Short mmCIF file of C-alpha atoms in Angstrom, two decimals:
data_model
loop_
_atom_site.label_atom_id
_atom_site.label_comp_id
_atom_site.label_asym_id
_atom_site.label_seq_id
_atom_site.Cartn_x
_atom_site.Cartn_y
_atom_site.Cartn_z
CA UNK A 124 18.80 24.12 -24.46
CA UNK A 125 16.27 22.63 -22.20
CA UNK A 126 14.74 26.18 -21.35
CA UNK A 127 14.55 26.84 -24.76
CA UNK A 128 12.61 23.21 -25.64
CA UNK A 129 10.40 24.63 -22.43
CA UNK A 130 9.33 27.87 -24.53
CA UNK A 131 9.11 26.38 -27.57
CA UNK A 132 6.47 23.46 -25.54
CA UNK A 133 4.28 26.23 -23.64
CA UNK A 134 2.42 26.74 -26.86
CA UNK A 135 -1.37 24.68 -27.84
CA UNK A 136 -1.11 24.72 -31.60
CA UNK A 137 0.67 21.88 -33.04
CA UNK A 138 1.90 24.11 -35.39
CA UNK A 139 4.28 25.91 -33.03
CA UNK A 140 5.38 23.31 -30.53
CA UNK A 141 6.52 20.30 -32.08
CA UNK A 142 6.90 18.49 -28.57
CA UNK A 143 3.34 18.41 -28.76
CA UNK A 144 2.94 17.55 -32.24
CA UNK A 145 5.39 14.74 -31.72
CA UNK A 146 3.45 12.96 -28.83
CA UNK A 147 0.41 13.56 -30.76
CA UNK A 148 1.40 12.02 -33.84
CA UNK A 149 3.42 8.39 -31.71
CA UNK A 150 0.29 8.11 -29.72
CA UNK A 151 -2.04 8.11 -32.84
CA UNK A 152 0.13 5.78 -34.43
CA UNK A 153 0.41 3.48 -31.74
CA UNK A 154 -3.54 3.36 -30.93
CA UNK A 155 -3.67 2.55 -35.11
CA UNK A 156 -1.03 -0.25 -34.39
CA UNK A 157 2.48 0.89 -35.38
CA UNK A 158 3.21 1.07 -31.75
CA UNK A 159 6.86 -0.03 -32.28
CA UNK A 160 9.25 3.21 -32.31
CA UNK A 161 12.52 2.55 -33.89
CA UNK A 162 15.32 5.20 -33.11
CA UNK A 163 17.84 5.80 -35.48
CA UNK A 164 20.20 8.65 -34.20
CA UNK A 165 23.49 9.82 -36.03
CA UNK A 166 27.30 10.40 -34.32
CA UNK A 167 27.74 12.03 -31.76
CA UNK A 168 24.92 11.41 -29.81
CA UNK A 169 24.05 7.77 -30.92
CA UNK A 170 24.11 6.29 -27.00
CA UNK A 171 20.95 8.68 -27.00
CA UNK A 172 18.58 5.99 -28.32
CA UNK A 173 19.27 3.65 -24.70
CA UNK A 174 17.95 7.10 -22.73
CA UNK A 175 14.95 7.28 -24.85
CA UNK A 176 14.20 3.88 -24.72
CA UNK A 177 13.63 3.89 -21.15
CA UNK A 178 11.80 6.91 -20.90
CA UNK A 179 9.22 5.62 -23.77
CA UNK A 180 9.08 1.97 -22.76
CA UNK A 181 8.99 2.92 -18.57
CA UNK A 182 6.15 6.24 -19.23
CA UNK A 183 3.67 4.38 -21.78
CA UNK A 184 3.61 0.42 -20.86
CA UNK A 185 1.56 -0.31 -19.02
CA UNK A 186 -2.69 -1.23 -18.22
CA UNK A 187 -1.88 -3.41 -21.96
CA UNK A 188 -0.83 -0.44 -23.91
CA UNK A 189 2.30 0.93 -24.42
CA UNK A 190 5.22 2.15 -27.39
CA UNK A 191 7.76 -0.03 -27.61
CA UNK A 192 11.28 1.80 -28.51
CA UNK A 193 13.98 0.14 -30.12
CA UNK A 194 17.42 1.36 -30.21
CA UNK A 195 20.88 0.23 -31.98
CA UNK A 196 18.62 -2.02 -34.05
CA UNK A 197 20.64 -2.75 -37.59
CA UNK A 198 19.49 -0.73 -40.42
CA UNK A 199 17.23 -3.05 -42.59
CA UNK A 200 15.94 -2.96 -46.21
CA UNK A 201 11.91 -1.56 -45.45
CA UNK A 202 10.60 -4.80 -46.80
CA UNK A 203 12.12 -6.37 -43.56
CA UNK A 204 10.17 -4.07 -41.61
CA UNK A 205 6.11 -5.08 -40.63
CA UNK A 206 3.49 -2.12 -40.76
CA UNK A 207 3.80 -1.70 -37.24
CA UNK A 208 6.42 0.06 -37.17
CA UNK A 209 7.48 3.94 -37.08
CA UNK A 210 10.88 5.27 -37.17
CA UNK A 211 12.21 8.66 -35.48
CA UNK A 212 15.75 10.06 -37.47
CA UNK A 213 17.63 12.07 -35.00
CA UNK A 214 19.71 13.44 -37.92
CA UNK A 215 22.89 15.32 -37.57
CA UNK A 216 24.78 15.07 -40.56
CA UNK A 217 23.85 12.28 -43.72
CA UNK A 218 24.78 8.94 -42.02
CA UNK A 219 21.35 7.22 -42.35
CA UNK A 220 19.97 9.55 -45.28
CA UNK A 221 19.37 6.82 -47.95
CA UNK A 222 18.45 4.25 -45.84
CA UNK A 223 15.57 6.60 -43.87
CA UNK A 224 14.65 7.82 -47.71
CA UNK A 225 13.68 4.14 -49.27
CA UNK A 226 11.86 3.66 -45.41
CA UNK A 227 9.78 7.04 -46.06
CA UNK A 228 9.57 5.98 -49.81
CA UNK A 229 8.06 2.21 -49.33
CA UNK A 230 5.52 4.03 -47.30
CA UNK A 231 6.84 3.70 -43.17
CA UNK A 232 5.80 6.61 -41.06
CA UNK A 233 9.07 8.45 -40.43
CA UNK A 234 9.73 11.32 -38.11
CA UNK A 235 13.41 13.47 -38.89
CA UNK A 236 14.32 15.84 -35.96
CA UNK A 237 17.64 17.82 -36.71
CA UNK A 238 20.02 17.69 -33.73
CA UNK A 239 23.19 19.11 -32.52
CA UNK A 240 26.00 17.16 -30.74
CA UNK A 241 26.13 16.50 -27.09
CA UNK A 242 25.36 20.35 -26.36
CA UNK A 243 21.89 19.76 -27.64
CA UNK A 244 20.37 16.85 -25.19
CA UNK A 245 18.98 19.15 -22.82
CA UNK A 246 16.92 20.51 -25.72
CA UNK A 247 16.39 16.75 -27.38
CA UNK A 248 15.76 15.30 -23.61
CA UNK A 249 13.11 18.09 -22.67
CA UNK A 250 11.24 17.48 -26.07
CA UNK A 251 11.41 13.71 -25.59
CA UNK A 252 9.91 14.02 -21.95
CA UNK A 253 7.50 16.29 -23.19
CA UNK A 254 6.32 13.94 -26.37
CA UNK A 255 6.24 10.60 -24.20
CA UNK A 256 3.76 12.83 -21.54
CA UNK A 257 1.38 13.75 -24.33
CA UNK A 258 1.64 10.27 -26.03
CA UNK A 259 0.72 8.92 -23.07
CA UNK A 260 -2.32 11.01 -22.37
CA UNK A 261 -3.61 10.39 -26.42
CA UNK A 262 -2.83 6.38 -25.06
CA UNK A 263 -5.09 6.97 -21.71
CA UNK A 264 -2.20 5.70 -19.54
CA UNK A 265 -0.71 7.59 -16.46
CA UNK A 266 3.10 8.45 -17.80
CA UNK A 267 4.37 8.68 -14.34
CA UNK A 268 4.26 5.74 -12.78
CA UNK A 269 5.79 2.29 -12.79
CA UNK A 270 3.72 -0.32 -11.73
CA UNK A 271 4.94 -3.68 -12.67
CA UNK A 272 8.65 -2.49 -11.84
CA UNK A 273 8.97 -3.25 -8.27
CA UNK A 274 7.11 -6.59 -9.19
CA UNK A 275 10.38 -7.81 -10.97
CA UNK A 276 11.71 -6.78 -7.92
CA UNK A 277 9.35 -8.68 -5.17
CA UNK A 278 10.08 -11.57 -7.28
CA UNK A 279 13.83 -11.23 -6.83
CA UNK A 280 14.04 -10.76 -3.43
CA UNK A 281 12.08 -14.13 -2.87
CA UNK A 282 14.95 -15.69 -5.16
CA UNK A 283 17.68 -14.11 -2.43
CA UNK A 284 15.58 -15.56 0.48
CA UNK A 285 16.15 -18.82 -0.76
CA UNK A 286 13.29 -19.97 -2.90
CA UNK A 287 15.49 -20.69 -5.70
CA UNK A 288 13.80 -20.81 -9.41
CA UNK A 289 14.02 -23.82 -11.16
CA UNK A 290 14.28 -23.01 -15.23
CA UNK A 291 15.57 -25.29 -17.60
CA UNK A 292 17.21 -24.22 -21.00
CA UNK A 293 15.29 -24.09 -24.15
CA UNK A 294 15.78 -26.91 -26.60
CA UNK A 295 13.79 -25.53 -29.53
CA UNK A 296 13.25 -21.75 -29.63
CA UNK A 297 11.28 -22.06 -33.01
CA UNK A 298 8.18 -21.71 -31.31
CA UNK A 299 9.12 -18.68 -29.40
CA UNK A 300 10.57 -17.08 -32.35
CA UNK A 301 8.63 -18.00 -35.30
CA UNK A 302 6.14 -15.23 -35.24
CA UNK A 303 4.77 -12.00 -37.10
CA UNK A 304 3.85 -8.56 -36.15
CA UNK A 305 2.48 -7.21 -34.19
CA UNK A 306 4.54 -10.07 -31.72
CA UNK A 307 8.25 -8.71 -30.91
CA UNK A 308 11.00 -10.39 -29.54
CA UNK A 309 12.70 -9.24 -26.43
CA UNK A 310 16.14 -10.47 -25.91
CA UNK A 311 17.59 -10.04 -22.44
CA UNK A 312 21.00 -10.62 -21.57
CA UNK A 313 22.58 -11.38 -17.93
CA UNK A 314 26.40 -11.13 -20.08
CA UNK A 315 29.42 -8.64 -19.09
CA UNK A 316 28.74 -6.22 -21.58
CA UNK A 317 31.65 -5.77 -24.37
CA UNK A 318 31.39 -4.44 -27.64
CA UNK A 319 32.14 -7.85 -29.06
CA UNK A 320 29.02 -9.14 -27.53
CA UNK A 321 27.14 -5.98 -29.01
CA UNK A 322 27.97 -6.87 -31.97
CA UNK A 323 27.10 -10.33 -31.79
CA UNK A 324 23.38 -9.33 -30.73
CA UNK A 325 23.10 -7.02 -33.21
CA UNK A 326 24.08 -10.08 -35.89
CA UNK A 327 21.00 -12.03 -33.51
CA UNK A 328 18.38 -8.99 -34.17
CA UNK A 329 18.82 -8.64 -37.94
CA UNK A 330 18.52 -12.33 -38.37
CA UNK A 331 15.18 -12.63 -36.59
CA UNK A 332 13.82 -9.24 -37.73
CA UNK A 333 14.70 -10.33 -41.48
CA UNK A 334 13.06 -13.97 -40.95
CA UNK A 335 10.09 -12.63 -39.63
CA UNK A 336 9.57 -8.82 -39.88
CA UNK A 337 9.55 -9.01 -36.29
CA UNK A 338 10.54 -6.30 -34.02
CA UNK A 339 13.95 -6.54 -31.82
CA UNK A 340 14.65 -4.98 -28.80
CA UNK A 341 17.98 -5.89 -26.58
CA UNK A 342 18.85 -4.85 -23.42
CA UNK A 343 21.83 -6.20 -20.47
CA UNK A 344 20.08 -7.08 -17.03
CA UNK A 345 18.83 -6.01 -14.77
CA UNK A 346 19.17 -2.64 -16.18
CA UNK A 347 16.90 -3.15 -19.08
CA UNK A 348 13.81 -3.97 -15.85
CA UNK A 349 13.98 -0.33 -15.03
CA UNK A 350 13.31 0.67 -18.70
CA UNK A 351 11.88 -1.74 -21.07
CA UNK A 352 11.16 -3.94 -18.31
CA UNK A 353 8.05 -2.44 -17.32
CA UNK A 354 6.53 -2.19 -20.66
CA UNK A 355 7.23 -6.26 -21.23
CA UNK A 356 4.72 -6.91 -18.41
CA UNK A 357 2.24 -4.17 -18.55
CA UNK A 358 2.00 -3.41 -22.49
CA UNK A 359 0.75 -5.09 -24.90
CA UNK A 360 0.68 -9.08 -24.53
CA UNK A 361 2.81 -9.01 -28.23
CA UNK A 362 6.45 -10.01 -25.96
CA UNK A 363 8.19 -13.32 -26.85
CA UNK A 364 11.36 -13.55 -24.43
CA UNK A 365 14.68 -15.04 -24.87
CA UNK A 366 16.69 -14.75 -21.82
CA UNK A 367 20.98 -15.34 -22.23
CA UNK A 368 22.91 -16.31 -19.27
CA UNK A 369 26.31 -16.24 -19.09
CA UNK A 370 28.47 -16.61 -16.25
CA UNK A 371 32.40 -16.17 -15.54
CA UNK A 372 34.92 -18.63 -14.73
CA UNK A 373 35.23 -17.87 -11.32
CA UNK A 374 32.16 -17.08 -8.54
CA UNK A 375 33.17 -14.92 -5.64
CA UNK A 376 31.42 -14.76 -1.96
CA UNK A 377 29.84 -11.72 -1.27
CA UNK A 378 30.88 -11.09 2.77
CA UNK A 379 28.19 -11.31 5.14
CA UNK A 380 25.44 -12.44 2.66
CA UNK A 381 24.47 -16.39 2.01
CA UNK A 382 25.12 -16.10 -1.54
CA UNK A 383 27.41 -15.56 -3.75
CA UNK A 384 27.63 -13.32 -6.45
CA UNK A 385 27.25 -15.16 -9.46
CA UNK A 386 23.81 -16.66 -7.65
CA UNK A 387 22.97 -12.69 -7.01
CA UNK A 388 23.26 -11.95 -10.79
CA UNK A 389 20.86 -14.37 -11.37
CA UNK A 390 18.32 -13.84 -8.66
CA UNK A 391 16.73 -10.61 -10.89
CA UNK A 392 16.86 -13.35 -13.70
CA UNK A 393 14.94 -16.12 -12.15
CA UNK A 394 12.81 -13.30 -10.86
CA UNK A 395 11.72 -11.81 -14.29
CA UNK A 396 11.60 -14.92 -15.96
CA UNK A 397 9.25 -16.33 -13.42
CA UNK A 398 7.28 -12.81 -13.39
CA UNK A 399 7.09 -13.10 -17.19
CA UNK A 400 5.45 -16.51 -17.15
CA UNK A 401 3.07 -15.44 -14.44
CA UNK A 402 1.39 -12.75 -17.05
CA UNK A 403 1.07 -15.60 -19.28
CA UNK A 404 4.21 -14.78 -21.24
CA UNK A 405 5.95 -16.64 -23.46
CA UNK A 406 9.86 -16.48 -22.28
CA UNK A 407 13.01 -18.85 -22.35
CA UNK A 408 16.54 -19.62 -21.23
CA UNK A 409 19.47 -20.29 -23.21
CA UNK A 410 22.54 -20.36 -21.09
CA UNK A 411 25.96 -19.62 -23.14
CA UNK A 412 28.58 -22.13 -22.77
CA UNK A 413 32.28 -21.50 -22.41
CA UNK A 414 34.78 -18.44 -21.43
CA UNK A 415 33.65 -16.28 -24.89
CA UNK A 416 30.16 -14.94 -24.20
CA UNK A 417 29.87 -13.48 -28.28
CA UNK A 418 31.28 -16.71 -29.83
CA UNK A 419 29.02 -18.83 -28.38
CA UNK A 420 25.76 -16.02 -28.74
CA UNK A 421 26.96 -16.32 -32.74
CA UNK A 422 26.92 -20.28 -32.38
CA UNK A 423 23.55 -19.75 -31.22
CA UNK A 424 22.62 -17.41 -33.78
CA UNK A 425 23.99 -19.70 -36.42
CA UNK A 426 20.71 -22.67 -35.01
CA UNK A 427 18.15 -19.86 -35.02
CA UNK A 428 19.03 -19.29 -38.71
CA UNK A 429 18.13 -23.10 -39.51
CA UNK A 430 14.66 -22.66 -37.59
CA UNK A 431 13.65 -19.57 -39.19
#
């Protein structure tokens, strides 16, 4: 599948290689401000959206420009959408038919790409690759680097060597929230990750992207610094940042090291919060209370509703 997406992407006219068309058409886009890319991918292959995040967010953000991907985003009505937006339809059956029909209809830019199941990502992976390269040459930006990654690391590292962060929760996230496009809001979570808690984030994005028209992104740390991490520092300055931390019961001593492992998981969070702030970012803490990580994100969810 990939050598056959590598044929069909050796071609110069748009009209026979639709990798190139593709990273034509998201890079045009994003220079006329709908720079926020909103996957919506059927069964089987619906994980796919997390890969392509990273490989959009990671190639384009950076020198303050950049796509920002969202994926596992609940489907909205398209007046609950700003005009920033564009959505790609990795269809393989008739899941999200109506709902990408009324987005097309109200006038959002929407790409369709039919794929297979899980035999198909070398050919959907190849074209993706190939699309985020071109978009990022239309955007002017080197696709191949990472620049402001290992600064998320630096900044952890000093955590470890004992210069401890000190970050105080968030008492009022209206102003951090209570925005428009072309502003997004990232939400970061240092959680276990459990479907329950999936959920309960997903409850979290549709209630701010509804409020606000705002775009939501979500990823568990530190994973999400190797993706969309590098895009929050070196795209666009449009980032508002609400960091959860959650941490278990117990802590447990990591041998030979001078801290312990719940103080490790949070090093990368002090870190990027601290990084964040230094690029003149808007980002907060909330720290979730008690042993059920989802119950209390929904308690929290619950207040946001009441600001918005």
């Amino acid at each position: 599948g990939a050598g056959q997406a590598e044929q069909a992407c050796a071609h110069y006219d748009t009209t026979n290689n639709s990798g190139l068309w593709m990273g034509l058409a998201l890079g045009e886009l994003s220079l006329h401000g709908r720079n926020k890319l909103t996957f919506m991918v059927d069964p089987p292959i619906t994980s796919f959206g997390l890969g392509a995040e990273q490989l959009v967010a990671e190639s384009t953000g950076k020198q303050g420009k950049g796509i920002l991907p969202g994926a596992d985003e609940p489907v909205g009505e398209p007046d609950t959408y700003g005009d920033d937006r564009v959505f790609v339809h990795l269809c393989s059956g008739d899941s999200n038919d109506d709902a990408v029909a009324k987005l097309r209809d109200a006038g959002h830019p929407v790409v369709t790409l039919s794929v297979g199941g899980p035999e198909d990502l070398g050919r959907i992976f190849f074209f993706a690759e190939f699309a985020t390269a071109v978009a990022g040459w239309v955007l002017g930006i080197n696709p191949f680097d990472q620049p402001n990654v290992q600064e998320a690391k630096d900044a952890t590292n000093r955590v470890l060597e004992g210069n401890p962060q000190s970050v105080q929760d968030a008492t009022d996230l209206g102003p951090l929230l209570k925005n428009a496009p072309p502003s997004y809001v990232a939400i970061m979570g240092y959680v276990q990750p459990t479907e329950a808690f999936d959920a309960a984030v997903a409850e979290l994005r549709a209630a701010i992207r509804d409020a606000t028209k705002q775009t939501t992104t979500f990823g568990y740390g530190p994973r999400f610094l190797h993706s969309t991490g590098q895009l929050h520092k070196g795209g666009p300055k449009t980032g508002r940042f609400l960091q959860l931390i959650h941490d278990g019961p117990d802590d447990v001593e990591i041998p030979e090291e001078p801290y312990t492992f719940n103080q490790l998981k949070h090093a990368p969070a002090d870190g990027d919060l601290a990084t964040l702030r230094a690029h003149g970012l808007p980002a907060e803490r909330v720290t979730l209370a008690g042993p059920d990580a989802a119950a209390a994100l929904r308690d929290l969810t619950s207040k946001i509703k009441e600001t918005l």
